[in-house]
Short mmCIF file of C-alpha atoms in Angstrom, two decimals:
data_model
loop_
_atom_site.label_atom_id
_atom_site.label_comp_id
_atom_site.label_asym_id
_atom_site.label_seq_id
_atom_site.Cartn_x
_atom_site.Cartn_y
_atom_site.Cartn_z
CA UNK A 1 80.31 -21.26 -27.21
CA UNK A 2 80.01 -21.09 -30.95
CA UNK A 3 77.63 -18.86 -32.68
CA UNK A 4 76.87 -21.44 -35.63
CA UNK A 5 76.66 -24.48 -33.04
CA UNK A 6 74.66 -24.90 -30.33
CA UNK A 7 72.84 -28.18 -30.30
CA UNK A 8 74.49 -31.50 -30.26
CA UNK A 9 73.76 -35.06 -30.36
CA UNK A 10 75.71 -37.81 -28.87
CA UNK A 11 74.57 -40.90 -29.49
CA UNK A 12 75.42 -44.56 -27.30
CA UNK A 13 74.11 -41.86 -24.76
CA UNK A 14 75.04 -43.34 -21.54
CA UNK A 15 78.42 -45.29 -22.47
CA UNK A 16 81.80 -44.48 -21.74
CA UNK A 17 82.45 -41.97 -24.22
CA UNK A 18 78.84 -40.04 -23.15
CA UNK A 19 79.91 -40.10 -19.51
CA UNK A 20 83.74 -38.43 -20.69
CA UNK A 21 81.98 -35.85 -23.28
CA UNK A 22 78.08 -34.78 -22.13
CA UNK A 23 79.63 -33.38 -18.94
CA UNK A 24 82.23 -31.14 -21.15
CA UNK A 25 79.58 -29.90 -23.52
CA UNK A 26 76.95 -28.99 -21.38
CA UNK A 27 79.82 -26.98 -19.22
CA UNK A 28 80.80 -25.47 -22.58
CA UNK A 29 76.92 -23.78 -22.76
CA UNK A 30 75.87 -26.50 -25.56
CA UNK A 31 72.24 -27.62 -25.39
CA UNK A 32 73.00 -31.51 -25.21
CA UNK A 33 70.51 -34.14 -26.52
CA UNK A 34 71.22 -37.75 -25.92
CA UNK A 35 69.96 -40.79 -27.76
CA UNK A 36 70.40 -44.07 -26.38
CA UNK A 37 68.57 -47.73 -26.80
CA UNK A 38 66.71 -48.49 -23.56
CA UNK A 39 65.08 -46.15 -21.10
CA UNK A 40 66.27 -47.96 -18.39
CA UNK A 41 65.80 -47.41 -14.58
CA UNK A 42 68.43 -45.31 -12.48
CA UNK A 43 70.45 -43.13 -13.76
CA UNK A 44 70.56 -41.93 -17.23
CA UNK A 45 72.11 -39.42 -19.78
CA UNK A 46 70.24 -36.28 -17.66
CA UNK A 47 72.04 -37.04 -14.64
CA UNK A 48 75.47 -36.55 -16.96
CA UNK A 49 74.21 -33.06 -17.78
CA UNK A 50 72.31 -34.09 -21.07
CA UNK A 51 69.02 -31.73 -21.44
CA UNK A 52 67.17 -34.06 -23.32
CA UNK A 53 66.77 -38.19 -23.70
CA UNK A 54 65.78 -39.63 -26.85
CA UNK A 55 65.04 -43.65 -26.55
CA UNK A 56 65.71 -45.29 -30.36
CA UNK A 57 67.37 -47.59 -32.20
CA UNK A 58 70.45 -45.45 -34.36
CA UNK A 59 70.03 -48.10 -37.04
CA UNK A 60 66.33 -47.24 -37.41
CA UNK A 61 65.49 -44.34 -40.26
CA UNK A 62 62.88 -43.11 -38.33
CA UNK A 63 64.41 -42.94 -34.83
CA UNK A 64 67.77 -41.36 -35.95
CA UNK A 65 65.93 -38.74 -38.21
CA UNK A 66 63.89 -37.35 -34.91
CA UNK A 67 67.00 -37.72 -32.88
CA UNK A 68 68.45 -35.36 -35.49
CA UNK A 69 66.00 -32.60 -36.08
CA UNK A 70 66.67 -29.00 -34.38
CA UNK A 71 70.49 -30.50 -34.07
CA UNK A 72 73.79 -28.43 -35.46
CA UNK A 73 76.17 -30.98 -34.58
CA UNK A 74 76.09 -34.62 -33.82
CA UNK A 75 78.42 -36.61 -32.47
CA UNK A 76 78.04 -40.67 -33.55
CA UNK A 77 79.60 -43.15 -31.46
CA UNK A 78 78.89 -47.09 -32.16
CA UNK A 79 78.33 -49.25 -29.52
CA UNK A 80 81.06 -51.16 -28.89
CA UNK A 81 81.37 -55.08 -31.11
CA UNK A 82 77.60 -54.10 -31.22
CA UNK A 83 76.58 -56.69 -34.63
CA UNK A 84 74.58 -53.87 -35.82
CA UNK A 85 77.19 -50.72 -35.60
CA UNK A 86 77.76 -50.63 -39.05
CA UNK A 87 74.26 -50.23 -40.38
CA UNK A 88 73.98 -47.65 -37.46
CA UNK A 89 76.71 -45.46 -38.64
CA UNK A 90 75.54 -46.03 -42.28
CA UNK A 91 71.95 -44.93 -41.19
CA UNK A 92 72.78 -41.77 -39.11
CA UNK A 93 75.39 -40.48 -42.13
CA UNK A 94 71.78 -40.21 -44.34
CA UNK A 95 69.68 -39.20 -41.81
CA UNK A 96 72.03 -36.36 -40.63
CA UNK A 97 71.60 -35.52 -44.43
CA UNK A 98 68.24 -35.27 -44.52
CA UNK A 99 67.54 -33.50 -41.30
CA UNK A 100 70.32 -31.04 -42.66
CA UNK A 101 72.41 -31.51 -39.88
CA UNK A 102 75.55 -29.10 -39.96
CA UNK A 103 78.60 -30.66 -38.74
CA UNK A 104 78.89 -34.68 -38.39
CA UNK A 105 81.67 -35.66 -36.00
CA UNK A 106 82.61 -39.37 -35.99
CA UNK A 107 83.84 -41.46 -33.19
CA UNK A 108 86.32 -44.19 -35.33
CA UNK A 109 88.98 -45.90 -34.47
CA UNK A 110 93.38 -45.46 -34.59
CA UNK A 111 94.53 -46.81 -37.66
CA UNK A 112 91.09 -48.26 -39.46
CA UNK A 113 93.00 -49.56 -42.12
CA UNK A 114 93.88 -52.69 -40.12
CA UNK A 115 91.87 -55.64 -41.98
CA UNK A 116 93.12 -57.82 -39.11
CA UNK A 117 90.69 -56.49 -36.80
CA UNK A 118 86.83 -56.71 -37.00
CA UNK A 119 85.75 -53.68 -35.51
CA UNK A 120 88.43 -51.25 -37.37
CA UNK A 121 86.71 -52.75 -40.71
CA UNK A 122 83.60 -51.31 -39.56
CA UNK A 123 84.53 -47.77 -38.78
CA UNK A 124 86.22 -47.80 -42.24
CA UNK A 125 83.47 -48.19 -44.14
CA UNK A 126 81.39 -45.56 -41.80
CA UNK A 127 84.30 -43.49 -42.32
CA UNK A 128 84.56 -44.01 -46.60
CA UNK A 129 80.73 -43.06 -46.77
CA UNK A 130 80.66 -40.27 -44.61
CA UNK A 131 83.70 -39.11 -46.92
CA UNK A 132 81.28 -39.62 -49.42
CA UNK A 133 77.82 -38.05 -47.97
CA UNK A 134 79.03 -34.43 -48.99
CA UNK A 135 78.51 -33.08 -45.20
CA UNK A 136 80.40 -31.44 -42.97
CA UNK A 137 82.40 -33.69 -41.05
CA UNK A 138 85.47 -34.34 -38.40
CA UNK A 139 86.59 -38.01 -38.07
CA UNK A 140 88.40 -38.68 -34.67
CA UNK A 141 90.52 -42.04 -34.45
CA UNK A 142 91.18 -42.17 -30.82
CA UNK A 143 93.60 -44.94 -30.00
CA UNK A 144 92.91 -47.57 -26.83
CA UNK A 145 91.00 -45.89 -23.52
CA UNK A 146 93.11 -46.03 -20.48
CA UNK A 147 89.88 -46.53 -19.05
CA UNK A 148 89.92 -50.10 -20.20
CA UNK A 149 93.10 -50.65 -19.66
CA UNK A 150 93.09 -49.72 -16.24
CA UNK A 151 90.35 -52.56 -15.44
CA UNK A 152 93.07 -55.09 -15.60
CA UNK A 153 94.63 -53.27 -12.52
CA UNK A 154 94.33 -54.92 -9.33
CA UNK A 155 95.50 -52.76 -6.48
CA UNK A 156 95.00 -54.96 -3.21
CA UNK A 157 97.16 -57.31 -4.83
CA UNK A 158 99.56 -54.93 -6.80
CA UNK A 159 99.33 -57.08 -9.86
CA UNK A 160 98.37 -55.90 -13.18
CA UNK A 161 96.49 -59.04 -15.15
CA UNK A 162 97.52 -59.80 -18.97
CA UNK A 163 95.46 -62.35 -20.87
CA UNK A 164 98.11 -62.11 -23.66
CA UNK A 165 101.48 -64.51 -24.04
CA UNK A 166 102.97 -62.02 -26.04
CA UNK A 167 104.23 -58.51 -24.54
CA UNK A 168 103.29 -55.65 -27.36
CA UNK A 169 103.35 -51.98 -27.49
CA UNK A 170 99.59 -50.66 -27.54
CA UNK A 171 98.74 -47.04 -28.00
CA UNK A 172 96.13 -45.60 -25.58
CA UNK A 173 95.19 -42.52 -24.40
CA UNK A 174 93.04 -40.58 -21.74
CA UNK A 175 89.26 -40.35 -22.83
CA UNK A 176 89.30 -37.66 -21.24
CA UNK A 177 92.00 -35.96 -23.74
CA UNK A 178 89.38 -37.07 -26.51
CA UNK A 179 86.47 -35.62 -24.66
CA UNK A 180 88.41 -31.99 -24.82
CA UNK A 181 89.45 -32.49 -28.32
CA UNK A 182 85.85 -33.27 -29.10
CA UNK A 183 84.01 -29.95 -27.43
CA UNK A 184 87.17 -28.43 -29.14
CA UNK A 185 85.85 -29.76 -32.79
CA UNK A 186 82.04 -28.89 -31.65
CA UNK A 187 83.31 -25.22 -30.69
CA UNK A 188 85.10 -24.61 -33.38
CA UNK A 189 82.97 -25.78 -35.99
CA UNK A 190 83.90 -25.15 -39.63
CA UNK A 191 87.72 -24.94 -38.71
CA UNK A 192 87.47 -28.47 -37.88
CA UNK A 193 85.37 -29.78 -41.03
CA UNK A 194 87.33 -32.55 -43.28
CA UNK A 195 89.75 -33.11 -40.49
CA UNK A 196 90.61 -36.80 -39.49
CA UNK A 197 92.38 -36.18 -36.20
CA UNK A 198 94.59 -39.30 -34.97
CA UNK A 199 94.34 -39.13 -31.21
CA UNK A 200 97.02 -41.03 -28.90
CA UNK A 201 99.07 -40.06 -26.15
CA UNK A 202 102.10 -41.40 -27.74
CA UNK A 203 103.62 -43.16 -25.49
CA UNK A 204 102.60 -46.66 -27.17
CA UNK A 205 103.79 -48.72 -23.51
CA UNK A 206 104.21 -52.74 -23.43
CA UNK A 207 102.34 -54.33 -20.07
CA UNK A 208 105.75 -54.38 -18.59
CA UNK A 209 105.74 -50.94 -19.03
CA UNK A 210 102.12 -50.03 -17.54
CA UNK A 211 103.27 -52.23 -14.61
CA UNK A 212 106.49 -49.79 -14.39
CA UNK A 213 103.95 -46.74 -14.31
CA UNK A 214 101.60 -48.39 -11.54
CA UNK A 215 104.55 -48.71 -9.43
CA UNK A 216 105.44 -45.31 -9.47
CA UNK A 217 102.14 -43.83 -9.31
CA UNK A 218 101.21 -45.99 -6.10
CA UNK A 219 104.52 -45.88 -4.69
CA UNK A 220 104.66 -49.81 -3.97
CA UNK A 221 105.73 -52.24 -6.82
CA UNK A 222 103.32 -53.64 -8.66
CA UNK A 223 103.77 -56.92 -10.99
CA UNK A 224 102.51 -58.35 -14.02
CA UNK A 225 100.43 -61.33 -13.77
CA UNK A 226 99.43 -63.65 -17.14
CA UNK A 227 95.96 -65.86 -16.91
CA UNK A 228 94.34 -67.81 -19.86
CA UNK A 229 92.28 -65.95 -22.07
CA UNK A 230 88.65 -67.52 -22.02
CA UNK A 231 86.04 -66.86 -24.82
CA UNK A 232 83.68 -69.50 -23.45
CA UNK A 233 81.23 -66.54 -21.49
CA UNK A 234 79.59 -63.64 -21.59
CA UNK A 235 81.56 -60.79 -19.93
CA UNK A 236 79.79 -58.15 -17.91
CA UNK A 237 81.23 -55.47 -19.39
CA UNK A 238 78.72 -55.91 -22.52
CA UNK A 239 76.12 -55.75 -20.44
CA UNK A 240 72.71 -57.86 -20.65
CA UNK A 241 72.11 -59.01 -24.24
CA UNK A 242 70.56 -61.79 -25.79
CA UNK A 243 72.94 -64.75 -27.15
CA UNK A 244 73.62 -63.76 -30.64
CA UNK A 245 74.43 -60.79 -29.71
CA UNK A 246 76.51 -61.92 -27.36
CA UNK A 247 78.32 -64.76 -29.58
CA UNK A 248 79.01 -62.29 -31.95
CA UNK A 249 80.69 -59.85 -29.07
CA UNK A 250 82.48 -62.32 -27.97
CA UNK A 251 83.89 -63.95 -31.18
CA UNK A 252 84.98 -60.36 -32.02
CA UNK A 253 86.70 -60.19 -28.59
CA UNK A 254 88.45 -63.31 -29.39
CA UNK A 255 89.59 -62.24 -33.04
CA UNK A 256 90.77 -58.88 -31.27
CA UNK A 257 92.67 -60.67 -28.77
CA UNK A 258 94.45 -62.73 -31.08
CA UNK A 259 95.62 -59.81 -33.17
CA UNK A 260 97.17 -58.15 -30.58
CA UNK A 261 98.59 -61.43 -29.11
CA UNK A 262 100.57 -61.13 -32.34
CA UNK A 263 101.50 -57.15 -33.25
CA UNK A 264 102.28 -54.21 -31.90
CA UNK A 265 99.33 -51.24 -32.16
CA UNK A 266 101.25 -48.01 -32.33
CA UNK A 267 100.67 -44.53 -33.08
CA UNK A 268 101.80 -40.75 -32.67
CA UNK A 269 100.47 -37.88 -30.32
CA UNK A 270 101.73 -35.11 -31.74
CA UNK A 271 98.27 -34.48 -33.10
CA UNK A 272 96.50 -34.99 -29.57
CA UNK A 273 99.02 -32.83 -28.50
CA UNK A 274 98.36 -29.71 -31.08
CA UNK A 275 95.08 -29.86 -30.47
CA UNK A 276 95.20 -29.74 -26.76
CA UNK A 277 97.84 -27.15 -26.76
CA UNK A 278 99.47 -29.26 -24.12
CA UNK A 279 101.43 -32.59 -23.29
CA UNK A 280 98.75 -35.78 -23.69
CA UNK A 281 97.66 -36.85 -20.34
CA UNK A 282 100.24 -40.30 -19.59
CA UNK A 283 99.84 -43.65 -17.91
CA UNK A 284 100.98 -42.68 -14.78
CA UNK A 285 99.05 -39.45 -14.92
CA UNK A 286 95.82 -40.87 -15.80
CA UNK A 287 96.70 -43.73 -12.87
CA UNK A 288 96.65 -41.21 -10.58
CA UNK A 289 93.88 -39.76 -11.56
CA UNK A 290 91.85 -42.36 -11.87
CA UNK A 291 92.67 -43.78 -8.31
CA UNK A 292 92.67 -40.57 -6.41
CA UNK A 293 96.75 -40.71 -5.97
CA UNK A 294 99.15 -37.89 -5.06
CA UNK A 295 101.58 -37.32 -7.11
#
């Protein structure tokens, strides 16, 4: 564990990046402190490994600045199409200021220069003030989760579903390559600060190509399936929110859709790869994984 860093705050404290990361940095001997929304019943951050809960709103001064007290290093992650996440980010940049936090680690977002897509605009302008905010920081731009992608998998059938009419490359990688990388960044500390790390397994696959890896993974073959895209409801995977929250989710989803309908999202993992000091995790590894297959 690092001498100059042993508290840290993740924030979105129960979402998918807290389940991938709080589990790593507790095993890494880092006192973990979680801030999320809602308390709500069942269970929570602690049960992740998390030491301590704190229930606020990141885009509140006075929330995020007693998140932030007693904490070396915090890691902010935005809740995902959330209408708010930019005033969140904003808000926890100054607040890590003023609670003299010593090493600000960012959750963004593979190529945020894309003006095409909603949510990439957002952790740009995070990103441009925290470049600005004269702390310590590490900016990781994590491509697509296989964990999302791997929802569209439908194993009793052997189909993989694609909303899309168009067949494009997408870069993705294994959150749990970016959960490494992060306790990586958190150890390591001042070796890490003004680094923007580009994190992507590299292998930038088209459906057709995921649908080639679930074949081999389960052994069987598996084909690709195309339904309508519908923007009419509110998906579950957002969770219970009230209806302009959820318009605005869902409008996002659509204008996300759309863009890559129409281009290819690529990137390079030689980065994810240096870091790890071995091969990113691939499709049909993280299949595998994920489904309990031998290989």
């Amino acid at each position: 564990m690092s001498e100059t860093c042993r508290a840290v705050l993740v924030t979105a404290g129960f979402g998918n990046q807290a389940h991938a990361v709080i589990p790593l940095l507790s095993k890494a001997g880092f006192r973990v402190r979680a801030m999320r929304a809602n308390d709500r019943p069942g269970p929570g951050p602690k049960e992740l490994g998390a030491d301590e809960v704190i229930i606020g709103d990141a885009g509140n001064p006075d929330d995020a600045f007693k998140a932030l007290q007693g904490i070396d290093a915090v890691y902010h992650v935005g809740p995902t199409f959330h209408p708010k996440e930019r005033e969140m980010g904003l808000n926890m940049i100054e607040q890590a200021k003023h609670a003299g936090v010593e090493h600000f680690i960012f959750s963004s977002v593979l190529h945020p220069i894309l003006y095409g897509l909603p949510q990439h605009a957002i952790k740009r302008s995070i990103e441009e003030h925290l470049l600005e905010s004269r702390l310590n920081f590490t900016i990781l731009q994590p491509s697509d989760y296989m964990q999302m992608t791997v929802l569209s998998v439908v194993p009793e059938h052997n189909a993989y579903m694609m909303s899309y009419e168009n067949d494009n490359r997408e870069a993705l990688v294994d959150l749990d390559d970016v959960a490494e990388v992060l306790v990586k960044v958190v150890a390591g500390g001042s070796s890490h600060y003004g680094a923007t790390y580009e994190l992507t397994s590299g292998d930038n696959p088209r459906k057709t190509d995921l649908v080639d890896c679930l074949s081999r993974a389960f052994g069987r073959p598996f084909t690709l399936r195309k339904y309508p895209a519908s923007f009419e409801h509110r998906p579950e995977i957002f969770g219970h929110v009230g209806e302009s929250h959820a318009r605005h989710q869902m409008e996002t989803l659509k204008q996300v859709h759309n863009w890559y309908d129409r281009h290819d999202f690529i990137g390079n993992g030689n980065v994810l790869r240096m870091l790890l000091g071995r091969d990113p995790t691939t499709f049909v590894e993280f299949v595998r994984k994920h489904f309990g297959l031998r290989a």
